[in-house]
Short mmCIF file of C-alpha atoms (C1' of nucleotides) in Angstrom, two decimals:
data_model
loop_
_atom_site.label_atom_id
_atom_site.label_comp_id
_atom_site.label_asym_id
_atom_site.label_seq_id
_atom_site.Cartn_x
_atom_site.Cartn_y
_atom_site.Cartn_z
CA MET A 197 -117.32 -81.47 7.64
CA GLN A 198 -114.52 -80.73 9.66
CA ARG A 199 -115.39 -80.40 13.24
CA ASP A 200 -114.12 -77.39 15.69
CA THR A 201 -113.09 -79.80 18.69
CA ARG A 202 -110.92 -78.74 21.69
CA GLN A 203 -108.27 -81.00 20.97
CA ARG A 204 -108.08 -79.51 16.78
CA ARG A 205 -107.88 -76.27 18.33
CA ALA A 206 -104.93 -76.98 20.67
CA ILE A 207 -103.12 -78.76 17.95
CA ARG A 208 -103.60 -75.62 16.19
CA ARG A 209 -102.92 -73.52 18.37
CA VAL A 210 -99.61 -75.07 18.95
CA PHE A 211 -98.36 -75.03 15.36
CA MET A 212 -99.31 -71.07 15.47
CA ASN A 213 -97.03 -70.53 18.35
CA ALA A 214 -94.43 -73.06 17.24
CA GLY A 215 -92.28 -70.99 14.37
CA ARG A 216 -90.78 -73.96 13.27
CA PRO A 217 -91.56 -77.63 12.31
CA LEU A 218 -92.64 -79.83 15.34
CA SER A 219 -92.41 -83.83 15.73
CA LEU A 220 -95.53 -85.87 16.85
CA ASP A 221 -93.95 -86.50 20.77
CA GLU A 222 -93.13 -82.38 20.54
CA ILE A 223 -97.32 -82.19 19.20
CA LEU A 224 -98.52 -84.44 21.88
CA GLU A 225 -96.41 -82.60 24.71
CA TYR A 226 -97.28 -78.96 24.10
CA GLY A 227 -100.70 -80.01 23.04
CA GLN A 228 -100.84 -81.61 26.14
CA ARG A 229 -100.31 -78.37 28.00
CA ILE A 230 -103.69 -77.07 26.62
CA VAL A 231 -105.65 -79.78 26.15
CA PRO A 232 -103.99 -82.44 29.18
CA SER A 233 -106.29 -85.69 28.11
CA LEU A 234 -105.15 -85.29 24.60
CA GLY A 235 -103.89 -88.79 23.17
CA VAL A 236 -101.56 -90.07 20.80
CA ALA A 237 -104.24 -91.52 18.34
CA THR A 238 -105.50 -88.43 18.16
CA VAL A 239 -102.43 -86.28 17.30
CA TYR A 240 -101.64 -88.97 14.42
CA ARG A 241 -105.16 -88.68 12.86
CA ASN A 242 -105.47 -84.88 13.42
CA VAL A 243 -101.99 -83.95 12.10
CA LYS A 244 -103.10 -86.33 9.07
CA THR A 245 -106.62 -84.87 9.06
CA LEU A 246 -104.97 -81.20 8.34
CA ALA A 247 -102.36 -81.99 6.08
CA GLY A 248 -104.65 -83.71 3.85
CA ALA A 249 -107.15 -80.37 4.34
CA GLY A 250 -103.64 -78.24 3.12
CA TRP A 251 -103.00 -77.14 6.59
CA LEU A 252 -100.09 -78.35 7.44
CA SER A 253 -97.26 -79.68 5.50
CA GLU A 254 -95.03 -82.90 6.13
CA VAL A 255 -91.41 -82.25 6.03
CA ARG A 256 -89.52 -85.30 6.01
CA LEU A 257 -85.91 -84.81 6.94
CA PRO A 258 -83.15 -87.44 7.07
CA GLY A 259 -82.70 -90.02 9.88
CA VAL A 260 -85.46 -89.07 11.86
CA GLY A 261 -89.29 -89.28 12.09
CA PRO A 262 -91.31 -86.71 10.36
CA ARG A 263 -92.02 -83.17 11.28
CA TYR A 264 -95.05 -81.04 10.52
CA GLU A 265 -95.73 -77.32 9.61
CA LEU A 266 -98.12 -75.10 8.36
CA ALA A 267 -98.14 -75.08 4.96
CA ASP A 268 -98.85 -71.61 3.37
CA ARG A 269 -94.91 -71.28 3.51
CA PRO A 270 -92.54 -70.47 0.48
CA HIS A 271 -89.99 -72.72 -0.44
CA HIS A 272 -87.35 -73.34 2.48
CA HIS A 273 -84.61 -76.09 4.10
CA HIS A 274 -84.31 -77.20 7.23
CA PHE A 275 -81.52 -77.33 9.97
CA LEU A 276 -81.55 -80.09 11.90
CA CYS A 277 -79.56 -79.42 15.77
CA ARG A 278 -77.81 -82.84 16.63
CA SER A 279 -78.23 -81.84 20.31
CA CYS A 280 -81.61 -80.95 21.05
CA ASP A 281 -83.00 -82.58 18.04
CA GLN A 282 -85.40 -79.66 16.99
CA ALA A 283 -85.68 -78.47 12.65
CA PHE A 284 -85.63 -75.02 11.66
CA ASP A 285 -86.19 -73.19 9.01
CA VAL A 286 -83.96 -72.23 6.70
CA HIS A 287 -85.31 -69.43 3.87
CA ARG A 288 -81.91 -69.53 1.42
CA CYS A 289 -81.91 -71.91 -1.15
CA PRO A 290 -78.76 -73.11 -3.92
CA ASP A 291 -81.27 -72.45 -6.78
CA GLU A 292 -79.13 -74.26 -9.68
CA VAL A 293 -79.66 -77.77 -7.67
CA GLU A 294 -81.41 -79.91 -9.57
CA ALA A 295 -79.07 -79.11 -12.86
CA LEU A 296 -76.74 -81.33 -10.77
CA ALA A 297 -78.39 -84.82 -11.56
CA PRO A 298 -76.86 -87.35 -14.07
CA ASP A 299 -77.93 -87.11 -17.52
CA GLY A 300 -81.10 -89.12 -17.83
CA PHE A 301 -82.68 -88.55 -14.62
CA GLU A 302 -85.08 -86.21 -14.48
CA VAL A 303 -85.61 -84.13 -11.10
CA GLU A 304 -88.84 -83.07 -9.70
CA SER A 305 -87.79 -81.83 -6.57
CA HIS A 306 -85.72 -81.09 -4.06
CA ASP A 307 -84.29 -81.52 -0.48
CA LEU A 308 -81.51 -79.50 1.39
CA THR A 309 -80.76 -80.48 5.13
CA LEU A 310 -78.14 -78.63 7.13
CA PHE A 311 -77.07 -80.21 10.49
CA GLY A 312 -75.22 -78.76 13.10
CA LEU A 313 -75.49 -76.79 16.59
CA CYS A 314 -78.57 -74.44 16.60
CA ALA A 315 -78.13 -71.15 18.09
CA ALA A 316 -79.24 -72.26 21.39
CA CYS A 317 -77.28 -75.59 21.57
CA THR A 318 -74.21 -73.64 20.41
CA MET B 247 -62.44 -110.20 15.81
CA GLN B 248 -64.44 -110.10 12.53
CA ARG B 249 -65.03 -113.46 10.92
CA ASP B 250 -65.31 -114.63 7.21
CA THR B 251 -68.52 -116.61 7.40
CA ARG B 252 -70.75 -116.90 3.99
CA GLN B 253 -73.44 -115.20 4.89
CA ARG B 254 -71.08 -111.83 5.72
CA ARG B 255 -69.30 -112.60 2.64
CA ALA B 256 -72.84 -112.79 0.80
CA ILE B 257 -73.15 -109.63 1.90
CA ARG B 258 -69.93 -108.07 1.01
CA ARG B 259 -70.02 -109.51 -2.58
CA VAL B 260 -73.81 -108.01 -2.98
CA PHE B 261 -72.56 -104.08 -2.15
CA MET B 262 -69.48 -104.87 -4.44
CA ASN B 263 -71.81 -105.90 -7.32
CA ALA B 264 -74.72 -103.02 -6.53
CA GLY B 265 -72.73 -99.33 -7.10
CA ARG B 266 -75.74 -97.54 -5.46
CA PRO B 267 -76.94 -97.18 -1.68
CA LEU B 268 -79.20 -100.54 -0.78
CA SER B 269 -81.80 -100.71 1.57
CA LEU B 270 -82.19 -103.73 4.10
CA ASP B 271 -84.78 -105.58 2.04
CA GLU B 272 -82.46 -105.04 -1.17
CA ILE B 273 -80.08 -106.85 0.92
CA LEU B 274 -81.84 -109.10 2.14
CA GLU B 275 -83.41 -110.20 -1.04
CA TYR B 276 -79.54 -109.77 -3.37
CA GLY B 277 -77.99 -111.94 -0.51
CA GLN B 278 -80.73 -115.03 -0.19
CA ARG B 279 -79.31 -115.44 -3.75
CA ILE B 280 -76.29 -116.12 -3.13
CA VAL B 281 -76.87 -117.83 0.41
CA PRO B 282 -80.84 -118.50 0.56
CA SER B 283 -80.77 -119.28 3.94
CA LEU B 284 -80.20 -116.08 4.85
CA GLY B 285 -81.97 -114.28 7.63
CA VAL B 286 -83.10 -110.72 8.15
CA ALA B 287 -81.26 -110.30 11.65
CA THR B 288 -78.38 -111.59 10.31
CA VAL B 289 -78.80 -109.10 7.40
CA TYR B 290 -79.50 -106.30 10.29
CA ARG B 291 -76.47 -107.42 12.32
CA ASN B 292 -73.84 -107.50 9.76
CA VAL B 293 -75.16 -104.10 8.05
CA LYS B 294 -74.23 -102.30 11.82
CA THR B 295 -71.01 -104.61 12.08
CA LEU B 296 -69.38 -103.65 8.49
CA ALA B 297 -70.73 -100.11 9.54
CA GLY B 298 -69.00 -100.18 12.52
CA ALA B 299 -65.61 -100.97 11.01
CA GLY B 300 -66.02 -98.63 8.59
CA TRP B 301 -66.82 -101.07 5.69
CA LEU B 302 -70.00 -99.60 4.89
CA SER B 303 -71.53 -96.59 5.55
CA GLU B 304 -75.34 -95.37 6.46
CA VAL B 305 -76.95 -93.17 3.89
CA ARG B 306 -79.81 -91.66 5.66
CA LEU B 307 -82.46 -90.19 2.75
CA PRO B 308 -85.46 -88.33 3.88
CA GLY B 309 -88.99 -90.09 4.39
CA VAL B 310 -87.65 -93.63 3.65
CA GLY B 311 -85.25 -96.49 5.53
CA PRO B 312 -81.87 -96.33 6.03
CA ARG B 313 -79.85 -97.00 3.18
CA TYR B 314 -76.16 -98.27 2.95
CA GLU B 315 -72.94 -97.96 0.87
CA LEU B 316 -69.52 -98.92 0.61
CA ALA B 317 -67.71 -96.27 2.95
CA ASP B 318 -64.43 -95.90 0.69
CA ARG B 319 -66.36 -92.87 -1.15
CA PRO B 320 -65.98 -89.09 -1.33
CA HIS B 321 -68.67 -87.08 -0.81
CA HIS B 322 -71.55 -86.82 -2.56
CA HIS B 323 -75.47 -86.78 -2.92
CA HIS B 324 -78.62 -88.95 -3.74
CA PHE B 325 -81.20 -89.03 -5.90
CA LEU B 326 -84.45 -90.98 -5.12
CA CYS B 327 -86.77 -92.13 -7.94
CA ARG B 328 -90.45 -92.07 -6.63
CA SER B 329 -91.25 -95.02 -8.99
CA CYS B 330 -88.78 -97.88 -8.41
CA ASP B 331 -87.24 -96.59 -4.87
CA GLN B 332 -84.13 -96.86 -6.04
CA ALA B 333 -81.09 -94.40 -4.73
CA PHE B 334 -78.33 -93.20 -6.71
CA ASP B 335 -75.26 -91.33 -6.18
CA VAL B 336 -74.84 -87.72 -7.24
CA HIS B 337 -71.19 -86.60 -7.78
CA ARG B 338 -71.57 -83.11 -7.51
CA CYS B 339 -72.36 -80.90 -4.62
CA PRO B 340 -73.09 -77.12 -4.48
CA ASP B 341 -70.03 -76.47 -2.34
CA GLU B 342 -71.50 -72.73 -0.45
CA VAL B 343 -74.34 -74.72 0.68
CA GLU B 344 -73.14 -74.46 4.23
CA ALA B 345 -73.54 -70.82 4.41
CA LEU B 346 -77.21 -70.68 3.91
CA ALA B 347 -77.62 -71.00 7.71
CA PRO B 348 -79.17 -68.26 9.85
CA ASP B 349 -76.84 -66.64 12.00
CA GLY B 350 -75.66 -68.63 15.38
CA PHE B 351 -76.68 -71.91 13.74
CA GLU B 352 -73.03 -73.69 13.45
CA VAL B 353 -73.13 -76.20 10.60
CA GLU B 354 -71.29 -79.74 10.53
CA SER B 355 -72.43 -81.08 7.96
CA HIS B 356 -75.07 -81.21 5.45
CA ASP B 357 -77.47 -83.60 2.93
CA LEU B 358 -78.83 -82.95 -0.48
CA THR B 359 -81.24 -85.25 -2.11
CA LEU B 360 -82.67 -84.97 -5.57
CA PHE B 361 -86.64 -86.66 -6.13
CA GLY B 362 -87.68 -87.37 -9.84
CA LEU B 363 -87.48 -90.51 -12.04
CA CYS B 364 -84.18 -92.35 -12.57
CA ALA B 365 -82.90 -92.59 -16.33
CA ALA B 366 -84.55 -96.43 -16.24
CA CYS B 367 -88.14 -95.19 -15.25
CA THR B 368 -88.20 -92.04 -17.29
"C1'" DA C 205 -61.52 -126.02 21.86
"C1'" DT C 206 -63.19 -121.55 22.03
"C1'" DA C 207 -66.10 -117.65 20.91
"C1'" DT C 208 -68.10 -115.10 17.48
"C1'" DG C 209 -72.06 -115.77 14.21
"C1'" DT C 210 -76.82 -117.56 12.81
"C1'" DG C 211 -81.54 -118.54 12.68
"C1'" DC C 212 -85.80 -118.53 14.99
"C1'" DA C 213 -88.71 -116.49 18.00
"C1'" DA C 214 -90.01 -113.14 21.44
"C1'" DA C 215 -89.57 -108.28 22.35
"C1'" DC C 216 -89.82 -103.22 21.42
"C1'" DT C 217 -91.42 -99.43 19.59
"C1'" DC C 218 -93.64 -96.57 16.26
"C1'" DT C 219 -98.08 -96.28 13.79
"C1'" DT C 220 -102.71 -97.67 12.53
"C1'" DT C 221 -107.37 -99.48 13.79
"C1'" DG C 222 -111.65 -101.74 15.92
"C1'" DC C 223 -114.88 -100.05 19.08
"C1'" DA C 224 -117.67 -98.13 23.02
"C1'" DT C 225 -118.53 -92.89 24.25
"C1'" DG C 226 -117.98 -88.01 23.79
"C1'" DG C 227 -119.46 -83.89 22.04
"C1'" DA C 228 -120.02 -80.41 17.96
"C1'" DG C 229 -123.45 -78.93 14.30
"C1'" DC D 54 -130.43 -85.76 16.93
"C1'" DT D 55 -126.92 -86.92 13.71
"C1'" DC D 56 -122.44 -88.63 13.20
"C1'" DC D 57 -117.75 -86.92 13.44
"C1'" DA D 58 -113.90 -87.19 16.81
"C1'" DT D 59 -111.76 -89.23 20.81
"C1'" DG D 60 -109.69 -92.45 23.88
"C1'" DC D 61 -108.29 -97.00 25.18
"C1'" DA D 62 -106.41 -101.01 24.00
"C1'" DA D 63 -105.23 -104.17 20.49
"C1'" DA D 64 -103.38 -105.32 16.10
"C1'" DG D 65 -99.34 -104.19 12.61
"C1'" DA D 66 -94.95 -102.91 10.71
"C1'" DG D 67 -90.31 -102.61 11.00
"C1'" DT D 68 -86.50 -102.98 14.54
"C1'" DT D 69 -83.91 -105.57 17.77
"C1'" DT D 70 -82.30 -109.24 21.16
"C1'" DG D 71 -82.07 -113.70 23.75
"C1'" DC D 72 -80.91 -118.18 22.85
"C1'" DA D 73 -79.43 -122.78 21.90
"C1'" DC D 74 -76.86 -124.40 17.81
"C1'" DA D 75 -73.06 -124.15 13.65
"C1'" DT D 76 -68.87 -123.11 12.32
"C1'" DA D 77 -65.01 -119.96 11.67
"C1'" DT D 78 -60.14 -119.53 13.70
#
DNA sequence: ATATGTGCAAACTCTTTGCATGGAG
DNA sequence: CTCCATGCAAAGAGTTTGCACATAT
């Protein structure tokens, strides 16, 4: 059901080497270094296929397009650099967070994003 | 420099009555109840004008289009209801949050979003 | 009277889809 | 040899812009 094509292999390799969430443009750019003919539609389709298969998960951050990361990671948050626009993992989390909701609101999950300059852009 | 048109007055009134961040569709819908001829482009333009004038501020939440709210509010966060898709204010904040970034990262601001069911949808 | 604001439609950008061809199994 | 995957180009969805007319000042 899931075929192992050159394109899909390239996209998987890109994520194995990335170590951080990637945007669709980043996946396309890095993927084309491995398979130059790689097209946008293929990236869009594979990202959905791999997410559907539980291999990738979608990272939604405020104000920017979706990023994707390897799915087998424990709970964590993200840092978004305003200069290079890259996202990075933040592995610590203020756990009492979900108690902050107003009365009558039922919290199911939460999202924390830090903004600023990454180590390389400082 | 800023003219007081029927349309702009309607949009301002919508926000005065809202008490929560509004999406562009919500602004259009509520605005048309006051000025039925109100067009999409006018909403888009006015929202930018009013934000530029410091009267509105843009609320960016993960995974959804931008919302807008009155700008003269103290620091706060948001709750996004997965059922009705409406955003609400959360006035408490876990202050130590910006210390969570990895070494070498310079944090300038942060964003916390709670997800779940709002009081009306529970 | 003048210049900003409005409404419409066209232009853009980002994402998805249809279709013929390619290639994994 | 099948059928899923790919690449292209066209179609959609959401947002922005150009232009002629309306209207606040």
